[in-house]
Coordinates of C-alpha atoms (C1' of nucleotides) in Angstrom, one line a residue:
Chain A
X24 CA 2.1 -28.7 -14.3
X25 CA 0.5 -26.8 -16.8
X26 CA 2.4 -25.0 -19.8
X27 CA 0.5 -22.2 -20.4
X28 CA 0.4 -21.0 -16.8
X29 CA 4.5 -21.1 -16.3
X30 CA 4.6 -19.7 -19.2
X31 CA 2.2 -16.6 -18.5
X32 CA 3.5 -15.9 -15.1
X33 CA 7.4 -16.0 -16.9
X34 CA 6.0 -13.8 -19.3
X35 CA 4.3 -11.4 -16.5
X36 CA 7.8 -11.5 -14.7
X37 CA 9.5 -10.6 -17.5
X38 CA 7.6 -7.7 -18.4
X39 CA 7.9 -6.6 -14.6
X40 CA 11.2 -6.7 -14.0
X41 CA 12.1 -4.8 -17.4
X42 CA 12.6 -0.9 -16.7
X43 CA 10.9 -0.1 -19.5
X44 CA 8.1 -1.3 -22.1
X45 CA 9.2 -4.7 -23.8
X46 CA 8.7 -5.4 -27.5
X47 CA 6.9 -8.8 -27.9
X48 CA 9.8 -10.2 -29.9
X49 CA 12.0 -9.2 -27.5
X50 CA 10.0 -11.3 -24.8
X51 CA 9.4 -14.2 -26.9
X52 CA 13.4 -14.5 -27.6
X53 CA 14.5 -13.9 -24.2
X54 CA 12.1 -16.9 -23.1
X55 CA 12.5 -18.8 -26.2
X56 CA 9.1 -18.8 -27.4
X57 CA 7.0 -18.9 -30.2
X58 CA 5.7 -15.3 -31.0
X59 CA 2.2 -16.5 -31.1
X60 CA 2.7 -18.2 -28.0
X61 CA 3.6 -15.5 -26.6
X62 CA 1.1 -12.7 -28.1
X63 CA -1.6 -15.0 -27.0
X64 CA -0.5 -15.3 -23.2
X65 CA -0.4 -11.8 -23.4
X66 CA -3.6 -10.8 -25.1
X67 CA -4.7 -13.0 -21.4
X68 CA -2.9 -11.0 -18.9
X69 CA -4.4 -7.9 -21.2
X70 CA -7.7 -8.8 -20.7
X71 CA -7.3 -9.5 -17.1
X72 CA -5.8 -6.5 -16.8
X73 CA -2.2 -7.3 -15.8
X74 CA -0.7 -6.3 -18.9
X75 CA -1.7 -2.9 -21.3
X76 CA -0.4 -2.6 -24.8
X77 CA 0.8 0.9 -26.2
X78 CA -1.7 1.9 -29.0
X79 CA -1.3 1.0 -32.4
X80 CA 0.5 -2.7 -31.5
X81 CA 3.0 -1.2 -29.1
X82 CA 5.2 -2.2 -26.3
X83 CA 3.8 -3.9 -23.6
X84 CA 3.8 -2.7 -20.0
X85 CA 2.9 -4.0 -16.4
X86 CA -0.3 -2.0 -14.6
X87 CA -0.4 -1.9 -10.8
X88 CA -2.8 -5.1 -10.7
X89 CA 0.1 -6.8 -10.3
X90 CA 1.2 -4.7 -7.1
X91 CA -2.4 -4.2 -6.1
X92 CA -2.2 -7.9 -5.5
X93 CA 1.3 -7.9 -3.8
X94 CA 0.1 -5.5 -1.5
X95 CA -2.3 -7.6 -0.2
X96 CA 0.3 -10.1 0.2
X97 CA 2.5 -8.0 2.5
X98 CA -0.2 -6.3 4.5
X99 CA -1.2 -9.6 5.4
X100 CA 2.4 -11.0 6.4
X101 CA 2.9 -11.3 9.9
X102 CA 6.6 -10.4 10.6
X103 CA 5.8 -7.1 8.4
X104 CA 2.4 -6.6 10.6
X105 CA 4.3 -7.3 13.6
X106 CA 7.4 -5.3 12.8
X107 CA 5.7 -1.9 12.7
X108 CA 5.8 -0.1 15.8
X109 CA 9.2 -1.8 16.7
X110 CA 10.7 -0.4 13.3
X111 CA 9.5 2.6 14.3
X112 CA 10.8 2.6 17.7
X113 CA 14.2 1.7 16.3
X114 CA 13.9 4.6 13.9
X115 CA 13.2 6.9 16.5
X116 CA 15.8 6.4 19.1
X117 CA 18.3 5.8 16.0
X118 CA 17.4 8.5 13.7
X119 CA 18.6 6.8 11.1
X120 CA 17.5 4.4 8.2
X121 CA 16.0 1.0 9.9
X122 CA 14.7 -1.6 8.0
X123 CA 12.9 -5.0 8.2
X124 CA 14.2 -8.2 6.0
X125 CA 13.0 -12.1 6.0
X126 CA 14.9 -15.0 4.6
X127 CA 14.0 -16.0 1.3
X128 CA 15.5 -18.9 -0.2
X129 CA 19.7 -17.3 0.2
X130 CA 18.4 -13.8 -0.7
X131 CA 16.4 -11.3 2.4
X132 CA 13.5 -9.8 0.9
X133 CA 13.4 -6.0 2.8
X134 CA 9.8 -5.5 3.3
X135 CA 9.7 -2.2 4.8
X136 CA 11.7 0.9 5.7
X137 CA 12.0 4.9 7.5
X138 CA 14.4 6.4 5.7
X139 CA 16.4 9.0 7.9
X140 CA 16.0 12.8 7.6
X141 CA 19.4 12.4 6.0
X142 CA 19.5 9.8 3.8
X143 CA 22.4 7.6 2.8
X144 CA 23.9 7.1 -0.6
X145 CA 23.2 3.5 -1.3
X146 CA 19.7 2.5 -0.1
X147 CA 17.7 -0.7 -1.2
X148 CA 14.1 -0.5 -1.8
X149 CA 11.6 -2.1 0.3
X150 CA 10.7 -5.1 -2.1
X151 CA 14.4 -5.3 -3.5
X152 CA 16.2 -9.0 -3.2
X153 CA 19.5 -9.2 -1.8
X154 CA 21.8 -11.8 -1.2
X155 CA 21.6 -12.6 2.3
X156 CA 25.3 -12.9 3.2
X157 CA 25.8 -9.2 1.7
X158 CA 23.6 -7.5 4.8
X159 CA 23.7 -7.3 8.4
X160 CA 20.6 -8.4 8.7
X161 CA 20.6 -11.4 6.3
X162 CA 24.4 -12.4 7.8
X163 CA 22.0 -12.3 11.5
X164 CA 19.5 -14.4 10.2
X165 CA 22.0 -16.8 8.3
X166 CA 24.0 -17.5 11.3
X167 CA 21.0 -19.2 13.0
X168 CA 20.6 -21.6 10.2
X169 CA 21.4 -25.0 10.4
X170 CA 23.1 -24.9 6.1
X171 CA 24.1 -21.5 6.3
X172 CA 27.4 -23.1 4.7
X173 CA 25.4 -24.3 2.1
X174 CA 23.4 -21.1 0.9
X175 CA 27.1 -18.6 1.8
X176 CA 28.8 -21.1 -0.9
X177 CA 25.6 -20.5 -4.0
X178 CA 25.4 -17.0 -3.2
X179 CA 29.5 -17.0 -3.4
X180 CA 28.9 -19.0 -6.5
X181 CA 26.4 -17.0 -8.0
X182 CA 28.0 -13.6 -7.2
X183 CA 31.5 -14.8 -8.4
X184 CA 33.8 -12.3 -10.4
X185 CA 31.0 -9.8 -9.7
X186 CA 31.9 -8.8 -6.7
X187 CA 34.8 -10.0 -4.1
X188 CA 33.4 -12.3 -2.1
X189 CA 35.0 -15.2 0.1
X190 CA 33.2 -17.8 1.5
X191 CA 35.3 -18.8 3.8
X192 CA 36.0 -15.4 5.0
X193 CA 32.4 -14.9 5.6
X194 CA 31.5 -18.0 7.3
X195 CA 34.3 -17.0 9.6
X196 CA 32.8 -14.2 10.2
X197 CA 28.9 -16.0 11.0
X198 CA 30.5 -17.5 13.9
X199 CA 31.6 -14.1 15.4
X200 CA 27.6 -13.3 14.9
X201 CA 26.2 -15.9 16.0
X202 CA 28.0 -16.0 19.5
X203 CA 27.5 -11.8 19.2
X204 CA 24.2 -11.8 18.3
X205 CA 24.4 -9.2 15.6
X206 CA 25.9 -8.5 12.9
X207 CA 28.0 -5.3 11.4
X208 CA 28.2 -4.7 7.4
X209 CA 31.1 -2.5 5.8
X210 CA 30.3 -3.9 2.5
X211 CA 30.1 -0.6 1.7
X212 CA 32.6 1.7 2.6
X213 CA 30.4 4.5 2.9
X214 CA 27.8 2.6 4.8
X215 CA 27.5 1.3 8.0
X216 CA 24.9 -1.5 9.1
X217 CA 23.6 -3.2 11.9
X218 CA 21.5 -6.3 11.8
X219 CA 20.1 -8.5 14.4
X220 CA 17.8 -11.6 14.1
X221 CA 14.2 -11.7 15.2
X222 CA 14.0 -15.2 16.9
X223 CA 11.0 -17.3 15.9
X224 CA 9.7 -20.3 18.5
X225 CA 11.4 -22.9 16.0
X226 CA 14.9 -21.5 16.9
X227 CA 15.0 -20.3 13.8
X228 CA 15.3 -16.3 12.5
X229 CA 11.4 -15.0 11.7
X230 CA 13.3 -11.9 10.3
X231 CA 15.5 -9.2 10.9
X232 CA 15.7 -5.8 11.6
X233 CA 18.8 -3.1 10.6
X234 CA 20.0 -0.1 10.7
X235 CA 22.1 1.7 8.3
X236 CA 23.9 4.7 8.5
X237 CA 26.8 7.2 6.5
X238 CA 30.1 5.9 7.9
X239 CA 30.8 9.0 9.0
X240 CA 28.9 9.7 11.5
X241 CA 29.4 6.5 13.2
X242 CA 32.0 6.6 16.1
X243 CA 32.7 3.7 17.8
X244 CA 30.5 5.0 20.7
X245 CA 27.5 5.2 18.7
X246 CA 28.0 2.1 16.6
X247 CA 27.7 0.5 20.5
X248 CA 24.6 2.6 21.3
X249 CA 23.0 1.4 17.8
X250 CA 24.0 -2.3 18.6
X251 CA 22.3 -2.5 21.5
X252 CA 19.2 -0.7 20.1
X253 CA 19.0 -3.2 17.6
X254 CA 19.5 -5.9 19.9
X255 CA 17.1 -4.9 22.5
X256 CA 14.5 -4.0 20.0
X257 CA 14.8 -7.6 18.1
X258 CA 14.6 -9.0 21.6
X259 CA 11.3 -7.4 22.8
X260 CA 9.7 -8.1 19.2
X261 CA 10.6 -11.9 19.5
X262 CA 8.8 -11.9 23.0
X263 CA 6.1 -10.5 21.3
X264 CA 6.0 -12.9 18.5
X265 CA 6.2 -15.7 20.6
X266 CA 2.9 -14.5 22.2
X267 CA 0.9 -14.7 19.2
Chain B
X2 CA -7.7 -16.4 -24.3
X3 CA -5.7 -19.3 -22.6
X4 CA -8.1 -21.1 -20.4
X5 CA -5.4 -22.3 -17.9
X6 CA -4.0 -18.7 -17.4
X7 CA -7.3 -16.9 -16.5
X8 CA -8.0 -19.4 -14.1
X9 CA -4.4 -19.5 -12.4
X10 CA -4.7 -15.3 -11.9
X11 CA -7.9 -16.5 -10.5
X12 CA -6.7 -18.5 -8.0
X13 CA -3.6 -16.6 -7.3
X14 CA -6.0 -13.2 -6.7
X15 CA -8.7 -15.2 -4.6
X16 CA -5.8 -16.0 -2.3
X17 CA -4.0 -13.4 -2.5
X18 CA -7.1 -11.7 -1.0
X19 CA -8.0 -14.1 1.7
X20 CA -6.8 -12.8 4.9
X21 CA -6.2 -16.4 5.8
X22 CA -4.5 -19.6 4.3
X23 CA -7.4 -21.0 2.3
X24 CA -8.2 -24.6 1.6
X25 CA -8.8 -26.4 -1.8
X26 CA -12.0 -26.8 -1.3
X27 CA -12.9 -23.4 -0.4
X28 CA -11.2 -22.0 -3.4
X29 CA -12.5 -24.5 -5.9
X30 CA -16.5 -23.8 -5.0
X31 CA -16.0 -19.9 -4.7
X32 CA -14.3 -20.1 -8.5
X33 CA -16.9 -23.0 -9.4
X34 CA -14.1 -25.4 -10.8
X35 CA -13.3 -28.8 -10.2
X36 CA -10.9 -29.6 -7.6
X37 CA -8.5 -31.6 -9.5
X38 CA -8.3 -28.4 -12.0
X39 CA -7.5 -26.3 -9.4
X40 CA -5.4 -28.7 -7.9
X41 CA -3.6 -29.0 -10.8
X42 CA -3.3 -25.1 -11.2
X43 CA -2.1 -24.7 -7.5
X44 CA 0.6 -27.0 -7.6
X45 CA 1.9 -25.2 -10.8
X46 CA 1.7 -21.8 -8.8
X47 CA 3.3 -23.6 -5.7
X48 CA 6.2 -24.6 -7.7
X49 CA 7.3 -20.9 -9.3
X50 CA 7.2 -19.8 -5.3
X51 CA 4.1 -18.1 -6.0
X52 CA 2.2 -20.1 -3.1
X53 CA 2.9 -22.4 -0.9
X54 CA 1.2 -24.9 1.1
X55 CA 1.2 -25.8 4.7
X56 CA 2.6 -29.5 5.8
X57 CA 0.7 -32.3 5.4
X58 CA -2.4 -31.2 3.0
X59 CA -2.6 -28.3 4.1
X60 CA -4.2 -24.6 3.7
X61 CA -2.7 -22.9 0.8
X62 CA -1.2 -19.2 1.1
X63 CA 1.0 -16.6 -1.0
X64 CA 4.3 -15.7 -0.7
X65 CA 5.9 -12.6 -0.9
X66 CA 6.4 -13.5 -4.5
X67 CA 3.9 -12.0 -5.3
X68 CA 5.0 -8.7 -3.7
X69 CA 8.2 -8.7 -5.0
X70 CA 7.2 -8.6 -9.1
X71 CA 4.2 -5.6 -7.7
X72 CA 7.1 -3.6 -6.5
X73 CA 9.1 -3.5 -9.2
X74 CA 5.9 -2.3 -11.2
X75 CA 5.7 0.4 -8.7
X76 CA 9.1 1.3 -8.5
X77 CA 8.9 2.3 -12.1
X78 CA 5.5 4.0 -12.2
X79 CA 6.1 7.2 -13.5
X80 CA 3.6 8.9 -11.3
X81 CA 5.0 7.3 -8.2
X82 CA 8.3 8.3 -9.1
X83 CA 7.9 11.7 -9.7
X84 CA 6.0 12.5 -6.7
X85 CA 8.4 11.4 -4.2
X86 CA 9.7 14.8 -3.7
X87 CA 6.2 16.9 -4.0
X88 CA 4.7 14.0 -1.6
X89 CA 7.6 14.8 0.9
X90 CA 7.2 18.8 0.5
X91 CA 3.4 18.2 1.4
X92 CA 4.0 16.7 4.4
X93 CA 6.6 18.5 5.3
X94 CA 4.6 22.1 5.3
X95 CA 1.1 20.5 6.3
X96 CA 2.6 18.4 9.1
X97 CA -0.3 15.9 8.1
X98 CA -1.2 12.4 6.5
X99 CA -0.5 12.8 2.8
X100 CA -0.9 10.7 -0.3
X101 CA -0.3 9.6 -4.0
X102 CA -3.0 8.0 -5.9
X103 CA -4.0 7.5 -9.2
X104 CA -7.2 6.5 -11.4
X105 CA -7.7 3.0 -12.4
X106 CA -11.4 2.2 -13.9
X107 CA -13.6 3.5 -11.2
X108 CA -11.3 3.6 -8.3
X109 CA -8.2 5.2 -7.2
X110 CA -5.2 3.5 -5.7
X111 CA -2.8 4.5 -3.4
X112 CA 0.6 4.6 -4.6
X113 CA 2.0 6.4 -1.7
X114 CA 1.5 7.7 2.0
X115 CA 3.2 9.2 4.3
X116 CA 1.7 9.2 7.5
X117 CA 1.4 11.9 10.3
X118 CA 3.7 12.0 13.7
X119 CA -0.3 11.9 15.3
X120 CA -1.8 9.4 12.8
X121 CA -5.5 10.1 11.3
X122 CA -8.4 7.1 12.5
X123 CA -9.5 5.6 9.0
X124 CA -6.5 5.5 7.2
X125 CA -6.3 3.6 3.8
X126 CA -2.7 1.7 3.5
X127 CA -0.9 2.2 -0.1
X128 CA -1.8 -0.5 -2.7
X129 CA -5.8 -0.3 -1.7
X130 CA -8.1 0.5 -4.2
X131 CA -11.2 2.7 -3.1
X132 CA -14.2 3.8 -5.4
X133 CA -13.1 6.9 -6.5
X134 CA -15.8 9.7 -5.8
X135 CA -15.5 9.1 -2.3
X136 CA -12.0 10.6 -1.9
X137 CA -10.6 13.9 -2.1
X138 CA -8.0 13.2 -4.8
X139 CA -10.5 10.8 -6.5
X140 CA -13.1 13.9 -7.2
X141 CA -10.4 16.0 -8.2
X142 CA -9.3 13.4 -10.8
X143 CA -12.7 12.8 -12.2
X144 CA -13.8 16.5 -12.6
X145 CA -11.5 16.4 -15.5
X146 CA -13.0 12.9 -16.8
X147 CA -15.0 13.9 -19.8
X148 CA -17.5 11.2 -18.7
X149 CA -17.6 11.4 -15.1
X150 CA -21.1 10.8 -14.8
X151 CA -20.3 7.0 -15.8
X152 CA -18.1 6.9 -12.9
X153 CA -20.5 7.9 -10.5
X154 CA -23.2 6.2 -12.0
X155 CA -21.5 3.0 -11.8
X156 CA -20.2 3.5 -8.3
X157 CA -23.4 4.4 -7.0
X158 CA -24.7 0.9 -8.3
X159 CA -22.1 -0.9 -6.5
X160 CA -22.4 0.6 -3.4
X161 CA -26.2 0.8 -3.4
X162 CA -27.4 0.3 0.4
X163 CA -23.8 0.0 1.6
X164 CA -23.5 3.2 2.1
X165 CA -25.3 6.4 1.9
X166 CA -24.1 7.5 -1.9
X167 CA -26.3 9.9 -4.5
X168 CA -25.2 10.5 -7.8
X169 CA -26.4 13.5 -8.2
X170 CA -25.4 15.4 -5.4
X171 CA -21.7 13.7 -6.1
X172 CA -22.1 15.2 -9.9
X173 CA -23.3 18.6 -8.6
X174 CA -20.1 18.5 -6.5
X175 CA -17.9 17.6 -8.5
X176 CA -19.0 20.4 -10.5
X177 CA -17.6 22.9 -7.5
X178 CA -14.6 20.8 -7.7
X179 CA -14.0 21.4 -11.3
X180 CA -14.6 25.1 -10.8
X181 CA -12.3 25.6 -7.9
X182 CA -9.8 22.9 -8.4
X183 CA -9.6 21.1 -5.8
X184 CA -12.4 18.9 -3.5
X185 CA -13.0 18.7 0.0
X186 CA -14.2 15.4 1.7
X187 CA -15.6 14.8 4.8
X188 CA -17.0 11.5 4.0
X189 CA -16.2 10.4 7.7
X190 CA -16.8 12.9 10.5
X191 CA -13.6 12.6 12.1
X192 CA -11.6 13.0 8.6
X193 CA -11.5 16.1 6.3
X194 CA -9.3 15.5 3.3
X195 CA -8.4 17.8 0.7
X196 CA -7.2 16.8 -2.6
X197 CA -6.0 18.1 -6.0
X198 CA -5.4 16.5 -9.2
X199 CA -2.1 16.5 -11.1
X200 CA -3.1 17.7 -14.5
X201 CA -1.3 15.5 -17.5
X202 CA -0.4 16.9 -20.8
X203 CA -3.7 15.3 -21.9
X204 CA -5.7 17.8 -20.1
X205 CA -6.5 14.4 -18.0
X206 CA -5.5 13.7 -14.6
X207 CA -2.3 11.7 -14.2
X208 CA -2.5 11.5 -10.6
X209 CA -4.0 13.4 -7.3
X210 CA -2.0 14.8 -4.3
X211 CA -4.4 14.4 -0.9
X212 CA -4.1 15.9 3.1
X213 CA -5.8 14.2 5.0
X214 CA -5.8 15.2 8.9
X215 CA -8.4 14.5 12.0
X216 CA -11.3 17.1 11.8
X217 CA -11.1 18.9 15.2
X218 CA -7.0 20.0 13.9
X219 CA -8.6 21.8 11.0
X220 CA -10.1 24.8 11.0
X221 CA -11.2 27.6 8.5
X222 CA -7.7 29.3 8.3
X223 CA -5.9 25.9 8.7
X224 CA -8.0 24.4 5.7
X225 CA -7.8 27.2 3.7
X226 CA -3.6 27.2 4.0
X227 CA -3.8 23.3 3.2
X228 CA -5.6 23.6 0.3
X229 CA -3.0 26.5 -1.2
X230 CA -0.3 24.1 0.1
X231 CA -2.4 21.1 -2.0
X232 CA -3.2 23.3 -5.1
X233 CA 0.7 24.8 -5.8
X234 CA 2.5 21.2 -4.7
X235 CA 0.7 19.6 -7.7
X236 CA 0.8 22.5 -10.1
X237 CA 4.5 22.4 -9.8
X238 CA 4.0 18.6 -10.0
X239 CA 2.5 19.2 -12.9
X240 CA 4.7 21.3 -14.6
X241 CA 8.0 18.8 -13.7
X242 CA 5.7 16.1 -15.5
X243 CA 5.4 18.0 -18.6
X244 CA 9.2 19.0 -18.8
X245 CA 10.4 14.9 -19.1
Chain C
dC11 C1' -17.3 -48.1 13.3
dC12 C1' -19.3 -45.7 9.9
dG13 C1' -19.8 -41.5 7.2
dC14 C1' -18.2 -37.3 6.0
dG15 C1' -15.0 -34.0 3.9
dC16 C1' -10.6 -33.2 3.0
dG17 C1' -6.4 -33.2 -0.5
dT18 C1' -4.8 -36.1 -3.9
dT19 C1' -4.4 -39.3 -7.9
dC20 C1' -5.9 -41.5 -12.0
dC21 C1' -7.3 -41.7 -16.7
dG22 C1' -9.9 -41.5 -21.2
dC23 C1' -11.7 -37.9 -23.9
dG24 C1' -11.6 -33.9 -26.7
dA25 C1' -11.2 -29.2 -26.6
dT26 C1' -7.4 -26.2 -26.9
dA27 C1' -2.9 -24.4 -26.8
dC28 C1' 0.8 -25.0 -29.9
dG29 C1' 4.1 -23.3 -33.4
dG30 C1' 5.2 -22.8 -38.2
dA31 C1' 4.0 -20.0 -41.9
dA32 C1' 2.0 -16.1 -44.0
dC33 C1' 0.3 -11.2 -43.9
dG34 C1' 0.1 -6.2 -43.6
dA35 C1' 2.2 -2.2 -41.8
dT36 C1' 6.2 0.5 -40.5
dG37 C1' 10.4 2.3 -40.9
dT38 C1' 15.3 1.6 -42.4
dT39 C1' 18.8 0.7 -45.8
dT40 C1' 20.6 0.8 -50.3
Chain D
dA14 C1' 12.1 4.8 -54.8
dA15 C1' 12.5 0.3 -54.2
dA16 C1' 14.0 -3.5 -51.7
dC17 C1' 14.5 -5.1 -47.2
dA18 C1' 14.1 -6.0 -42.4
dT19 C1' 11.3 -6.4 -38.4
dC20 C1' 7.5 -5.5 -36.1
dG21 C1' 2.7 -7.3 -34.2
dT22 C1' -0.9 -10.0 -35.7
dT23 C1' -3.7 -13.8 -37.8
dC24 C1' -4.5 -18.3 -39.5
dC25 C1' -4.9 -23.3 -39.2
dG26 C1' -3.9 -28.4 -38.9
dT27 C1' -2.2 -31.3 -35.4
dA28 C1' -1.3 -33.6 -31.2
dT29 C1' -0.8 -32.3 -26.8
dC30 C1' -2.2 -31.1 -22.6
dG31 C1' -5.6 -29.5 -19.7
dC32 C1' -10.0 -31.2 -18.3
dG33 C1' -13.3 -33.1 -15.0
dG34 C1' -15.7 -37.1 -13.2
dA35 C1' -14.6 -40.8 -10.3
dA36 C1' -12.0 -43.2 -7.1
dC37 C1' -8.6 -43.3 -3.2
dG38 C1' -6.5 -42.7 1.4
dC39 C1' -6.8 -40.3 5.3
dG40 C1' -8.3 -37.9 9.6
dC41 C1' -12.0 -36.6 12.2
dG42 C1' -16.5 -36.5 14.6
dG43 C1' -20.7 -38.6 15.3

DNA sequence: CCGCGCGTTCCGCGATACGGAACGATGTTT
DNA sequence: AAACATCGTTCCGTATCGCGGAACGCGCGG
């Protein structure tokens, strides 16, 4: 395992996920490097063009090389590919935000979205990592995994004193999905969402679409006529997954 | 410059690029390294999550990884950011395919899009990068480069034979486009795009604002009223820019 | 059954990444 | 104003770590 290269691609990550330019000492402390290791790494990803400096031996900042080459990543990925006109369908007869999510390690990784005309308060960005027991979607997915025990008790681990969050509550709660078929999110009290899985050939989720809307305007009568949107829709996209 | 880090990006990009899983082999010759290096490399890359490799040997591909640093760079490009709003406006009055981009080297890339209810034939997803003088927005971006004749130059040279591309006649244009500012394109027949640049406190461009809609929906009046719609959306752009 | 090409492993060599220390510039404190 | 702190950068001797040629095991097709 080379040195240099976890290194850089730490570095790169760090200087990524910061909102705002990072100071070279700052990086170098935060990873617990040398300086010079860490000025060299960079004076790499510079000259690839990953990286820019600010004049005069500034901050450094990420370019869009980095998202140039992400983009590639996701246009290519199937579910995303596949998703499209189904997450549109599901936006249409909704009319409200819809999303598509995959399982990534215990977190869903939302890969696209339609906002509604109306947006709601609390919206995660396509590209954004959540725990998967905290969405409809991810709770769909999880309760067709065979350890979904094992990934609701490190997420409950991770997330504890940060938020309130009961694992045993919640695995409850996966068996009510599971034998449903979709699952209903209130972690939010002014957001409702509905999540069902997209089932791959190996029985397991390929992904999972949802649809999230102001509590407000969802009677119970509509939170049935979303369910079963979601539910059909996840349905036909399976079939058509399964005929690639 | 860390030898190990130039050729991991290198790896990671020729894969990222591959439209399908690609084998050692394949990725070793096309870099001209030895397989054990980039063995070596991959394996690295494989376990930070940014690749992974199919069972037994296999092909090696990217994961969304990848995808997920990019959007956090282009969740916090200022550009992008900004020109939510105006990007929504635009298609909102012109009822057409609208987009963000921005000038990197030569090219532009496509920060943003927001596609028509009737979409547009050739349409060029966000994160591509295209050479710039063949876009709307591009030409509006580079009549304010003091040395757009480089651009040009260099970009006819790389697309010599490809494609039917003069330098001159693209430099006698883009003096019209200076002059009026804004540019048409009709680089496909089926396409007309109209684009404007979004003029930075530098006097450069910090981005372009672009219509694009299917030639036979566009006629004098109609392209005339889209080009007002183009021009005032990024003046006002331009102005919120210079007020942060 | 042999030969080919694949991904992988091994290993000795030496280039190269490493990190501590020093430097000049900048801006902050006393 | 002077002393100080901290920044990014440069330098350099050392040993580490990446390097690449060769060999291995495997699956496949001739």
């Amino acid at each position: 395992m080379d040195r240099a290269v976890h290194r850089a691609f730490r570095i790169l990550e760090t200087v990524t996920r910061a909102k705002e330019p990072m100071r070279l000492s700052t990086i170098a402390s935060s990873l617990e490097l040398q300086k010079s290791t860490v000025h060299r790494i960079l004076q790499t990803l510079v000259a690839m063009g990953y990286v820019v400096q600010e004049p005069n031996g500034g901050r450094y900042r990420p370019t869009l090389r980095t998202w140039e080459m992400g983009s590639n990543v996701l246009h290519d990925h199937p579910v995303k590919r596949a998703a499209a006109p189904f997450l549109a369908e599901l936006h249409r007869v909704t009319e409200e935000t819809v999303s598509v999510m995959v399982l990534e390690g215990d977190d869903v990784i939302y890969l696209d979205k339609l906002i509604a005309p109306r947006p709601i308060r609390f919206t995660t960005r396509a590209g954004s990592r959540v725990p998967a027991p905290l969405t409809a979607g991810g709770q769909a997915m999880l309760a067709l995994e065979p350890d979904a025990r094992a990934v609701v008790e490190r997420v409950a681990r991770r997330l504890q004193a940060e938020r309130a969050f009961d694992a045993e509550t919640v695995l409850a709660a996966l068996e009510t999905v599971r034998a449903r078929g979709y699952a209903v999110s209130r972690n939010n009290p002014d957001v409702v969402s509905v999540g069902a899985a997209i089932l791959g050939r190996d029985g397991r989720a390929a992904g999972a679409l949802s649809v999230s809307a102001p509590a407000e305007r969802i009677d119970p009568a509509r939170l049935e006529a979303t369910v079963e949107a979601v539910r059909v829709i996840c349905t036909r996209m399976a079939e058509f997954l399964g005929r690639l």
